[in-house]
Amino acid sequence: MPNPDALLYARHIEHRREEIDSILAELGYDGLLIHSGRPENRLFDDSHPPFRAHGPFVALVPQPFAADSLLEIRPGRRPTLWFCQPDDFWHMPPKAPADWLADPLDIEIVSSPEQWHERFGRQRALAVIGDERALGELLDGADLNPPELMWRLDEIRTRKTAFERDCIEHANRLAVKGHMAAARTFREGGSELEIHLAYLAATGLDQDMLPYNNIVALNDHAAVLHYQFRAPERPKSPRSFLIDAGADWRGYAADITRTWTLDEHREFGALIEAMDEAQRRLVDQVRPGRSFVDLHRQAHLAVAAVLEQAGIVDMPPDEQVDSGVSAHFLPHGLGHFIGAQVHDVAGLRDKSGQDLPAPESYPALRLTRKLEAGNVVTVEPGLYFIDTFLEKLKAGEHADRVDWQSVDRLAPFGGIRIEDNVLVSESEPVNFTRQAFAEAG
Ligand code: GLY
Ligand code: MN
Ligand code: MN
């Protein structure tokens, strides 16, 4: 039986080659070289942060940890992967790519980047993608990251191939295993660090293989949008738990958030349920032709309705949104593209490369386009009790519309975010995350 990965990957490359060949012809390039990147030591140090290959490389070569490799694309020819396996007794050289990668690519193993440097130096009409510091004289006569090429390559990545959809779906299944273990460890009274370690063990992924740093936030830490610590002490009284944690499959990301509480905390539990319901209704609107800016406004209306129904804000939802009250509780965007990069490319440009900046009223929005079939987006509404925003609200003209006793009762729970990864399709939206939770039981 043919390897299904091989088939999907071969079709992925075939499809992207057609698109890239026509972009290169349009811009007059004879070829394109995409570097995977090189680890950079910290200043005055000989160690470096965990390495991850550049997004444009991973979007064609599912080898996110392959440093100093180069993909060569020439119109009408099979691409060549110059795969670097350094001759280095200090480190374990990376394994050669699996056979199925070699179906649509020619793979040449080199033992140092100098070997591809020598080959490509001083060629004309080449475009090169990468970091100037790692490419040196390779750039003589070549164009580095030319914007006209970059936005076109970013644009094609917004419509995921079957291979990419499969990878994101698989990454979701993996992440959901971690989320279930994390929820169990929370219920058992575990610390943030213990929960994080349970997550890693259940996914089988080491910290450095995650697509982003897990956010593991107990109690009021859930009010810090990108809470970056993992406290080793068990909480004296666990109340709430927000986990924003993903997984990587062949370089593609899952980006999932869940919020949990314990049975005795009925008021916060009801708020989580209301947010969950609101999130499902938003996911249902993830359809071709839909403006994501409009969907973001719908998210504000939905969160405002939750605030009104819970008796936290006494103001109709549209008034809360127009007056900016809802933004005090939801200060981030509804979502973003996801793929070979967690915050995937081209969210703030239209199909012809024109900027589509976030509107002034929603500066944190990372996706402002109309949705198309093949897009994969996150849908992640939130409702938080963040001190700085609450102080502003209290000092402002709408302070008397807020039930501050409710706020004081709920603030120790931090906040709520629920985040799924959703494929836009011609028929119903495909929610990879909920599917994975349903399969896992
Ligand atoms: N995990 C980062 C985000 O949700 O965008
Ligand atoms: Mn996200
Ligand atoms: Mn997230």
GROMACS .gro file of C-alpha atoms and ligand atoms in nm:
model
  448
    1MET     CA    1   0.000   0.000   0.000
    2PRO     CA    2   0.140   0.345  -0.082
    3ASN     CA    3   0.238   0.557   0.216
    4PRO     CA    4  -0.046   0.813   0.262
    5ASP     CA    5   0.205   1.074   0.383
    6ALA     CA    6   0.401   1.030   0.063
    7LEU     CA    7   0.093   1.084  -0.151
    8LEU     CA    8  -0.025   1.392   0.035
    9TYR     CA    9   0.322   1.541   0.049
   10ALA     CA   10   0.390   1.477  -0.318
   11ARG     CA   11   0.064   1.654  -0.408
   12HIS     CA   12   0.148   1.940  -0.171
   13ILE     CA   13   0.480   1.997  -0.346
   14GLU     CA   14   0.330   1.954  -0.692
   15HIS     CA   15   0.065   2.217  -0.614
   16ARG     CA   16   0.308   2.463  -0.456
   17ARG     CA   17   0.556   2.417  -0.742
   18GLU     CA   18   0.297   2.524  -0.996
   19GLU     CA   19   0.214   2.831  -0.788
   20ILE     CA   20   0.578   2.921  -0.721
   21ASP     CA   21   0.687   2.863  -1.083
   22SER     CA   22   0.431   3.113  -1.204
   23ILE     CA   23   0.534   3.366  -0.936
   24LEU     CA   24   0.902   3.331  -1.035
   25ALA     CA   25   0.815   3.373  -1.405
   26GLU     CA   26   0.606   3.682  -1.329
   27LEU     CA   27   0.892   3.842  -1.136
   28GLY     CA   28   1.170   3.729  -1.373
   29TYR     CA   29   1.363   3.504  -1.137
   30ASP     CA   30   1.554   3.196  -1.258
   31GLY     CA   31   1.535   3.032  -0.919
   32LEU     CA   32   1.457   3.058  -0.552
   33LEU     CA   33   1.668   2.946  -0.257
   34ILE     CA   34   1.505   2.915   0.084
   35HIS     CA   35   1.735   2.879   0.384
   36SER     CA   36   1.612   2.697   0.694
   37GLY     CA   37   1.806   2.925   0.931
   38ARG     CA   38   2.099   2.895   1.165
   39PRO     CA   39   2.102   2.889   1.546
   40GLU     CA   40   2.241   3.217   1.685
   41ASN     CA   41   2.430   3.221   2.013
   42ARG     CA   42   2.321   3.459   2.284
   43LEU     CA   43   2.537   3.770   2.314
   44PHE     CA   44   2.873   3.698   2.487
   45ASP     CA   45   2.775   3.333   2.518
   46ASP     CA   46   2.819   3.001   2.341
   47SER     CA   47   2.465   2.871   2.386
   48HIS     CA   48   2.161   2.950   2.180
   49PRO     CA   49   1.781   2.942   2.222
   50PRO     CA   50   1.605   2.634   2.079
   51PHE     CA   51   1.629   2.635   1.701
   52ARG     CA   52   1.327   2.639   1.473
   53ALA     CA   53   1.349   2.665   1.094
   54HIS     CA   54   1.212   2.971   0.911
   55GLY     CA   55   0.841   2.951   0.824
   56PRO     CA   56   0.883   2.974   0.442
   57PHE     CA   57   1.115   2.669   0.458
   58VAL     CA   58   0.890   2.461   0.685
   59ALA     CA   59   0.590   2.539   0.464
   60LEU     CA   60   0.765   2.334   0.191
   61VAL     CA   61   0.994   2.101   0.386
   62PRO     CA   62   0.837   1.946   0.697
   63GLN     CA   63   1.167   1.948   0.889
   64PRO     CA   64   1.126   2.221   1.151
   65PHE     CA   65   1.451   2.140   1.333
   66ALA     CA   66   1.682   2.114   1.027
   67ALA     CA   67   1.939   2.393   1.061
   68ASP     CA   68   2.145   2.527   0.771
   69SER     CA   69   1.961   2.338   0.502
   70LEU     CA   70   1.859   2.498   0.175
   71LEU     CA   71   1.573   2.434  -0.063
   72GLU     CA   72   1.646   2.512  -0.428
   73ILE     CA   73   1.351   2.570  -0.658
   74ARG     CA   74   1.398   2.609  -1.035
   75PRO     CA   75   1.100   2.649  -1.267
   76GLY     CA   76   1.002   2.321  -1.432
   77ARG     CA   77   1.243   2.109  -1.226
   78ARG     CA   78   1.220   1.893  -0.917
   79PRO     CA   79   1.326   2.101  -0.617
   80THR     CA   80   1.651   2.004  -0.446
   81LEU     CA   81   1.688   1.993  -0.071
   82TRP     CA   82   2.048   2.055   0.036
   83PHE     CA   83   2.020   1.887   0.373
   84CYS     CA   84   2.292   1.972   0.623
   85GLN     CA   85   2.422   1.685   0.836
   86PRO     CA   86   2.725   1.844   1.003
   87ASP     CA   87   3.029   1.637   1.073
   88ASP     CA   88   3.026   1.730   1.442
   89PHE     CA   89   3.133   1.507   1.729
   90TRP     CA   90   2.990   1.751   1.990
   91HIS     CA   91   2.633   1.708   1.869
   92MET     CA   92   2.416   1.439   1.718
   93PRO     CA   93   2.374   1.518   1.347
   94PRO     CA   94   2.009   1.527   1.236
   95LYS     CA   95   1.873   1.211   1.076
   96ALA     CA   96   1.843   1.217   0.698
   97PRO     CA   97   1.484   1.298   0.589
   98ALA     CA   98   1.239   1.007   0.564
   99ASP     CA   99   1.201   0.834   0.229
  100TRP     CA  100   0.864   0.989   0.159
  101LEU     CA  101   1.021   1.334   0.143
  102ALA     CA  102   1.238   1.213  -0.139
  103ASP     CA  103   0.941   1.135  -0.363
  104PRO     CA  104   0.893   1.492  -0.486
  105LEU     CA  105   1.235   1.633  -0.385
  106ASP     CA  106   1.593   1.552  -0.478
  107ILE     CA  107   1.784   1.530  -0.154
  108GLU     CA  108   2.156   1.607  -0.137
  109ILE     CA  109   2.329   1.559   0.195
  110VAL     CA  110   2.600   1.814   0.273
  111SER     CA  111   2.822   1.826   0.579
  112SER     CA  112   2.848   2.204   0.602
  113PRO     CA  113   2.671   2.509   0.460
  114GLU     CA  114   2.992   2.600   0.273
  115GLN     CA  115   2.907   2.322   0.031
  116TRP     CA  116   2.590   2.489  -0.091
  117HIS     CA  117   2.750   2.833  -0.053
  118GLU     CA  118   3.016   2.741  -0.308
  119ARG     CA  119   2.758   2.614  -0.546
  120PHE     CA  120   2.528   2.913  -0.549
  121GLY     CA  121   2.760   3.208  -0.484
  122ARG     CA  122   2.749   3.486  -0.746
  123GLN     CA  123   2.458   3.361  -0.953
  124ARG     CA  124   2.226   3.618  -1.107
  125ALA     CA  125   1.847   3.634  -1.112
  126LEU     CA  126   1.813   3.437  -0.795
  127ALA     CA  127   1.584   3.521  -0.508
  128VAL     CA  128   1.696   3.411  -0.164
  129ILE     CA  129   1.489   3.385   0.153
  130GLY     CA  130   1.667   3.388   0.484
  131ASP     CA  131   1.868   3.589   0.732
  132GLU     CA  132   2.144   3.806   0.580
  133ARG     CA  133   2.392   3.710   0.854
  134ALA     CA  134   2.378   3.341   0.759
  135LEU     CA  135   2.400   3.388   0.383
  136GLY     CA  136   2.707   3.605   0.317
  137GLU     CA  137   2.833   3.611  -0.041
  138LEU     CA  138   2.548   3.390  -0.153
  139LEU     CA  139   2.370   3.721  -0.181
  140ASP     CA  140   2.606   3.878  -0.436
  141GLY     CA  141   2.378   3.945  -0.731
  142ALA     CA  142   2.077   3.784  -0.565
  143ASP     CA  143   1.773   3.951  -0.410
  144LEU     CA  144   1.722   3.886  -0.040
  145ASN     CA  145   1.362   3.848   0.080
  146PRO     CA  146   1.225   4.071  -0.199
  147PRO     CA  147   0.889   4.210  -0.078
  148GLU     CA  148   0.717   4.151  -0.414
  149LEU     CA  149   0.805   3.782  -0.390
  150MET     CA  150   0.745   3.750  -0.017
  151TRP     CA  151   0.385   3.863  -0.016
  152ARG     CA  152   0.304   3.638  -0.311
  153LEU     CA  153   0.456   3.336  -0.136
  154ASP     CA  154   0.277   3.431   0.186
  155GLU     CA  155  -0.049   3.460  -0.005
  156ILE     CA  156  -0.039   3.103  -0.137
  157ARG     CA  157   0.019   2.977   0.219
  158THR     CA  158  -0.320   3.113   0.329
  159ARG     CA  159  -0.496   2.828   0.142
  160LYS     CA  160  -0.384   2.506   0.302
  161THR     CA  161  -0.323   2.195   0.091
  162ALA     CA  162  -0.460   1.857   0.199
  163PHE     CA  163  -0.116   1.770   0.342
  164GLU     CA  164  -0.113   2.087   0.555
  165ARG     CA  165  -0.470   2.036   0.676
  166ASP     CA  166  -0.379   1.682   0.773
  167CYS     CA  167  -0.074   1.803   0.968
  168ILE     CA  168  -0.276   2.066   1.159
  169GLU     CA  169  -0.545   1.808   1.235
  170HIS     CA  170  -0.280   1.567   1.363
  171ALA     CA  171  -0.118   1.841   1.575
  172ASN     CA  172  -0.461   1.905   1.728
  173ARG     CA  173  -0.501   1.538   1.823
  174LEU     CA  174  -0.162   1.543   1.987
  175ALA     CA  175  -0.229   1.867   2.178
  176VAL     CA  176  -0.565   1.739   2.300
  177LYS     CA  177  -0.391   1.444   2.469
  178GLY     CA  178  -0.185   1.701   2.659
  179HIS     CA  179  -0.490   1.913   2.742
  180MET     CA  180  -0.671   1.615   2.893
  181ALA     CA  181  -0.373   1.522   3.109
  182ALA     CA  182  -0.334   1.887   3.213
  183ALA     CA  183  -0.700   1.914   3.319
  184ARG     CA  184  -0.663   1.596   3.529
  185THR     CA  185  -0.350   1.729   3.698
  186PHE     CA  186  -0.530   2.056   3.779
  187ARG     CA  187  -0.817   1.864   3.940
  188GLU     CA  188  -0.562   1.671   4.148
  189GLY     CA  189  -0.426   2.000   4.284
  190GLY     CA  190  -0.105   2.008   4.079
  191SER     CA  191   0.121   2.311   4.045
  192GLU     CA  192   0.165   2.497   3.717
  193LEU     CA  193   0.497   2.320   3.666
  194GLU     CA  194   0.346   1.977   3.739
  195ILE     CA  195   0.063   2.047   3.495
  196HIS     CA  196   0.311   2.153   3.227
  197LEU     CA  197   0.518   1.837   3.276
  198ALA     CA  198   0.203   1.622   3.259
  199TYR     CA  199   0.118   1.797   2.931
  200LEU     CA  200   0.461   1.721   2.783
  201ALA     CA  201   0.450   1.358   2.895
  202ALA     CA  202   0.106   1.304   2.742
  203THR     CA  203   0.200   1.457   2.407
  204GLY     CA  204   0.544   1.295   2.396
  205LEU     CA  205   0.685   1.634   2.297
  206ASP     CA  206   0.980   1.799   2.463
  207GLN     CA  207   0.946   2.167   2.554
  208ASP     CA  208   1.171   2.270   2.261
  209MET     CA  209   0.944   2.092   2.014
  210LEU     CA  210   0.636   2.295   2.103
  211PRO     CA  211   0.525   2.559   1.854
  212TYR     CA  212   0.509   2.823   2.130
  213ASN     CA  213   0.565   2.839   2.506
  214ASN     CA  214   0.275   2.682   2.690
  215ILE     CA  215   0.065   2.922   2.897
  216VAL     CA  216  -0.022   2.733   3.217
  217ALA     CA  217  -0.203   2.973   3.447
  218LEU     CA  218  -0.373   2.897   3.777
  219ASN     CA  219  -0.616   3.134   3.949
  220ASP     CA  220  -0.551   3.505   3.887
  221HIS     CA  221  -0.253   3.423   3.661
  222ALA     CA  222  -0.518   3.350   3.399
  223ALA     CA  223  -0.564   3.729   3.371
  224VAL     CA  224  -0.214   3.763   3.223
  225LEU     CA  225  -0.265   3.709   2.851
  226HIS     CA  226   0.080   3.561   2.783
  227TYR     CA  227   0.162   3.439   3.135
  228GLN     CA  228   0.515   3.304   3.097
  229PHE     CA  229   0.603   3.139   3.430
  230ARG     CA  230   0.521   2.797   3.569
  231ALA     CA  231   0.512   2.819   3.947
  232PRO     CA  232   0.644   2.501   4.111
  233GLU     CA  233   0.435   2.547   4.430
  234ARG     CA  234   0.094   2.385   4.449
  235PRO     CA  235  -0.178   2.647   4.499
  236LYS     CA  236  -0.334   2.658   4.848
  237SER     CA  237  -0.677   2.695   4.699
  238PRO     CA  238  -0.701   2.602   4.332
  239ARG     CA  239  -0.993   2.786   4.172
  240SER     CA  240  -0.939   2.816   3.798
  241PHE     CA  241  -0.701   2.699   3.530
  242LEU     CA  242  -0.634   2.848   3.185
  243ILE     CA  243  -0.409   2.650   2.954
  244ASP     CA  244  -0.304   2.774   2.610
  245ALA     CA  245  -0.089   2.496   2.472
  246GLY     CA  246  -0.017   2.353   2.130
  247ALA     CA  247   0.168   2.078   1.954
  248ASP     CA  248   0.378   2.038   1.644
  249TRP     CA  249   0.328   1.784   1.371
  250ARG     CA  250   0.577   1.802   1.085
  251GLY     CA  251   0.626   2.170   1.146
  252TYR     CA  252   0.255   2.255   1.162
  253ALA     CA  253   0.104   2.396   1.478
  254ALA     CA  254  -0.198   2.344   1.695
  255ASP     CA  255  -0.289   2.640   1.921
  256ILE     CA  256  -0.556   2.545   2.173
  257THR     CA  257  -0.688   2.710   2.489
  258ARG     CA  258  -0.921   2.570   2.752
  259THR     CA  259  -1.035   2.711   3.085
  260TRP     CA  260  -1.140   2.490   3.376
  261THR     CA  261  -1.270   2.531   3.726
  262LEU     CA  262  -1.380   2.303   4.012
  263ASP     CA  263  -1.744   2.203   4.069
  264GLU     CA  264  -1.787   2.417   4.379
  265HIS     CA  265  -1.719   2.740   4.188
  266ARG     CA  266  -2.063   2.762   4.029
  267GLU     CA  267  -2.057   3.129   3.928
  268PHE     CA  268  -1.727   3.105   3.741
  269GLY     CA  269  -1.830   2.766   3.600
  270ALA     CA  270  -2.144   2.923   3.454
  271LEU     CA  271  -1.932   3.198   3.298
  272ILE     CA  272  -1.706   2.936   3.133
  273GLU     CA  273  -2.014   2.758   2.996
  274ALA     CA  274  -2.155   3.082   2.856
  275MET     CA  275  -1.820   3.161   2.689
  276ASP     CA  276  -1.802   2.809   2.550
  277GLU     CA  277  -2.146   2.848   2.397
  278ALA     CA  278  -2.053   3.191   2.253
  279GLN     CA  279  -1.732   3.046   2.106
  280ARG     CA  280  -1.922   2.764   1.932
  281ARG     CA  281  -2.159   3.016   1.774
  282LEU     CA  282  -1.862   3.219   1.647
  283VAL     CA  283  -1.699   2.907   1.500
  284ASP     CA  284  -2.022   2.843   1.311
  285GLN     CA  285  -1.974   3.175   1.133
  286VAL     CA  286  -1.626   3.088   1.005
  287ARG     CA  287  -1.733   3.066   0.642
  288PRO     CA  288  -1.608   3.179   0.299
  289GLY     CA  289  -1.672   3.547   0.229
  290ARG     CA  290  -1.701   3.639   0.596
  291SER     CA  291  -1.490   3.937   0.707
  292PHE     CA  292  -1.280   3.850   1.010
  293VAL     CA  293  -1.305   4.211   1.131
  294ASP     CA  294  -1.681   4.170   1.136
  295LEU     CA  295  -1.644   3.836   1.316
  296HIS     CA  296  -1.425   4.007   1.573
  297ARG     CA  297  -1.702   4.260   1.634
  298GLN     CA  298  -1.944   3.967   1.672
  299ALA     CA  299  -1.708   3.827   1.936
  300HIS     CA  300  -1.726   4.155   2.127
  301LEU     CA  301  -2.105   4.149   2.106
  302ALA     CA  302  -2.107   3.790   2.231
  303VAL     CA  303  -1.876   3.863   2.525
  304ALA     CA  304  -2.080   4.173   2.607
  305ALA     CA  305  -2.395   3.959   2.612
  306VAL     CA  306  -2.224   3.717   2.853
  307LEU     CA  307  -2.126   4.011   3.077
  308GLU     CA  308  -2.480   4.149   3.072
  309GLN     CA  309  -2.647   3.813   3.138
  310ALA     CA  310  -2.410   3.739   3.425
  311GLY     CA  311  -2.501   4.075   3.579
  312ILE     CA  312  -2.145   4.205   3.558
  313VAL     CA  313  -2.222   4.494   3.321
  314ASP     CA  314  -2.561   4.661   3.304
  315MET     CA  315  -2.555   4.785   2.945
  316PRO     CA  316  -2.689   4.638   2.617
  317PRO     CA  317  -2.420   4.456   2.417
  318ASP     CA  318  -2.407   4.696   2.120
  319GLU     CA  319  -2.366   4.990   2.358
  320GLN     CA  320  -2.087   4.806   2.542
  321VAL     CA  321  -1.909   4.749   2.213
  322ASP     CA  322  -1.955   5.100   2.073
  323SER     CA  323  -1.852   5.270   2.398
  324GLY     CA  324  -1.542   5.049   2.433
  325VAL     CA  325  -1.660   4.887   2.759
  326SER     CA  326  -1.629   4.533   2.617
  327ALA     CA  327  -1.266   4.602   2.515
  328HIS     CA  328  -1.178   4.627   2.887
  329PHE     CA  329  -1.270   4.260   2.919
  330LEU     CA  330  -1.149   4.140   2.576
  331PRO     CA  331  -0.828   4.322   2.482
  332HIS     CA  332  -0.697   4.079   2.216
  333GLY     CA  333  -0.804   3.975   1.868
  334LEU     CA  334  -1.052   3.698   1.794
  335GLY     CA  335  -0.790   3.489   1.616
  336HIS     CA  336  -0.530   3.450   1.344
  337PHE     CA  337  -0.421   3.226   1.059
  338ILE     CA  338  -0.237   2.914   1.175
  339GLY     CA  339  -0.003   2.681   0.983
  340ALA     CA  340   0.374   2.642   0.963
  341GLN     CA  341   0.383   2.945   1.192
  342VAL     CA  342   0.148   2.970   1.488
  343HIS     CA  343   0.058   3.324   1.390
  344ASP     CA  344   0.067   3.242   1.022
  345VAL     CA  345   0.148   3.487   0.746
  346ALA     CA  346  -0.064   3.729   0.540
  347GLY     CA  347  -0.335   3.803   0.795
  348LEU     CA  348  -0.298   4.177   0.747
  349ARG     CA  349  -0.277   4.194   0.365
  350ASP     CA  350  -0.530   4.145   0.092
  351LYS     CA  351  -0.491   3.907  -0.201
  352SER     CA  352  -0.310   4.168  -0.410
  353GLY     CA  353  -0.053   4.241  -0.141
  354GLN     CA  354  -0.208   4.565  -0.013
  355ASP     CA  355  -0.188   4.631   0.359
  356LEU     CA  356  -0.508   4.567   0.553
  357PRO     CA  357  -0.411   4.708   0.892
  358ALA     CA  358  -0.607   4.634   1.205
  359PRO     CA  359  -0.876   4.897   1.262
  360GLU     CA  360  -0.801   5.164   1.522
  361SER     CA  361  -1.070   5.029   1.749
  362TYR     CA  362  -0.915   4.678   1.747
  363PRO     CA  363  -0.536   4.731   1.725
  364ALA     CA  364  -0.449   4.377   1.840
  365LEU     CA  365  -0.636   4.203   1.559
  366ARG     CA  366  -0.400   3.984   1.352
  367LEU     CA  367  -0.642   3.888   1.076
  368THR     CA  368  -0.841   4.146   0.880
  369ARG     CA  369  -0.922   3.959   0.559
  370LYS     CA  370  -1.231   3.800   0.419
  371LEU     CA  371  -1.220   3.427   0.482
  372GLU     CA  372  -1.176   3.178   0.197
  373ALA     CA  373  -1.214   2.802   0.174
  374GLY     CA  374  -0.880   2.645   0.269
  375ASN     CA  375  -0.794   2.903   0.536
  376VAL     CA  376  -0.727   2.764   0.882
  377VAL     CA  377  -0.789   3.012   1.163
  378THR     CA  378  -0.806   3.018   1.539
  379VAL     CA  379  -1.125   3.132   1.710
  380GLU     CA  380  -1.034   3.243   2.061
  381PRO     CA  381  -1.268   3.482   2.237
  382GLY     CA  382  -1.176   3.574   2.593
  383LEU     CA  383  -1.314   3.744   2.899
  384TYR     CA  384  -1.064   3.857   3.161
  385PHE     CA  385  -1.044   4.051   3.485
  386ILE     CA  386  -0.723   4.247   3.425
  387ASP     CA  387  -0.634   4.504   3.692
  388THR     CA  388  -0.511   4.781   3.459
  389PHE     CA  389  -0.826   4.769   3.246
  390LEU     CA  390  -1.056   4.742   3.547
  391GLU     CA  391  -0.891   5.050   3.702
  392LYS     CA  392  -0.948   5.244   3.380
  393LEU     CA  393  -1.309   5.134   3.367
  394LYS     CA  394  -1.359   5.234   3.729
  395ALA     CA  395  -1.215   5.580   3.662
  396GLY     CA  396  -1.422   5.630   3.346
  397GLU     CA  397  -1.774   5.748   3.265
  398HIS     CA  398  -1.927   5.397   3.260
  399ALA     CA  399  -1.809   5.292   3.606
  400ASP     CA  400  -2.162   5.295   3.746
  401ARG     CA  401  -2.274   5.037   3.488
  402VAL     CA  402  -2.043   4.774   3.635
  403ASP     CA  403  -2.132   4.556   3.934
  404TRP     CA  404  -1.800   4.587   4.116
  405GLN     CA  405  -1.896   4.328   4.377
  406SER     CA  406  -1.927   4.068   4.101
  407VAL     CA  407  -1.594   4.181   3.960
  408ASP     CA  408  -1.429   4.149   4.303
  409ARG     CA  409  -1.573   3.798   4.343
  410LEU     CA  410  -1.460   3.686   3.997
  411ALA     CA  411  -1.119   3.858   3.967
  412PRO     CA  412  -0.940   3.585   4.170
  413PHE     CA  413  -1.033   3.343   3.887
  414GLY     CA  414  -0.834   3.554   3.635
  415GLY     CA  415  -1.020   3.499   3.314
  416ILE     CA  416  -1.145   3.271   3.042
  417ARG     CA  417  -1.024   3.194   2.690
  418ILE     CA  418  -1.147   2.917   2.465
  419GLU     CA  419  -0.952   2.860   2.146
  420ASP     CA  420  -1.010   2.617   1.860
  421ASN     CA  421  -0.843   2.567   1.522
  422VAL     CA  422  -1.095   2.576   1.240
  423LEU     CA  423  -1.079   2.502   0.867
  424VAL     CA  424  -1.290   2.726   0.644
  425SER     CA  425  -1.469   2.503   0.394
  426GLU     CA  426  -1.729   2.542   0.119
  427SER     CA  427  -1.972   2.353   0.342
  428GLU     CA  428  -1.961   2.346   0.723
  429PRO     CA  429  -1.659   2.479   0.917
  430VAL     CA  430  -1.433   2.193   1.027
  431ASN     CA  431  -1.333   2.232   1.391
  432PHE     CA  432  -1.016   2.025   1.424
  433THR     CA  433  -0.998   2.091   1.798
  434ARG     CA  434  -1.351   1.988   1.897
  435GLN     CA  435  -1.322   1.685   1.670
  436ALA     CA  436  -1.006   1.581   1.851
  437PHE     CA  437  -1.168   1.629   2.195
  438ALA     CA  438  -1.471   1.426   2.081
  439GLU     CA  439  -1.248   1.143   1.952
  440ALA     CA  440  -1.049   1.141   2.274
  441GLY     CA  441  -1.375   1.101   2.469
  442GLY     N1  442  -0.096   3.096   2.188
  442GLY     C1  443  -0.091   3.226   2.135
  442GLY     C2  444  -0.218   3.263   2.073
  442GLY     O1  445  -0.321   3.213   2.111
  442GLY     O2  446  -0.224   3.337   1.979
  443MN      MN  447  -0.398   3.173   1.906
  444MN      MN  448  -0.329   3.020   2.193
   0.00000   0.00000   0.00000
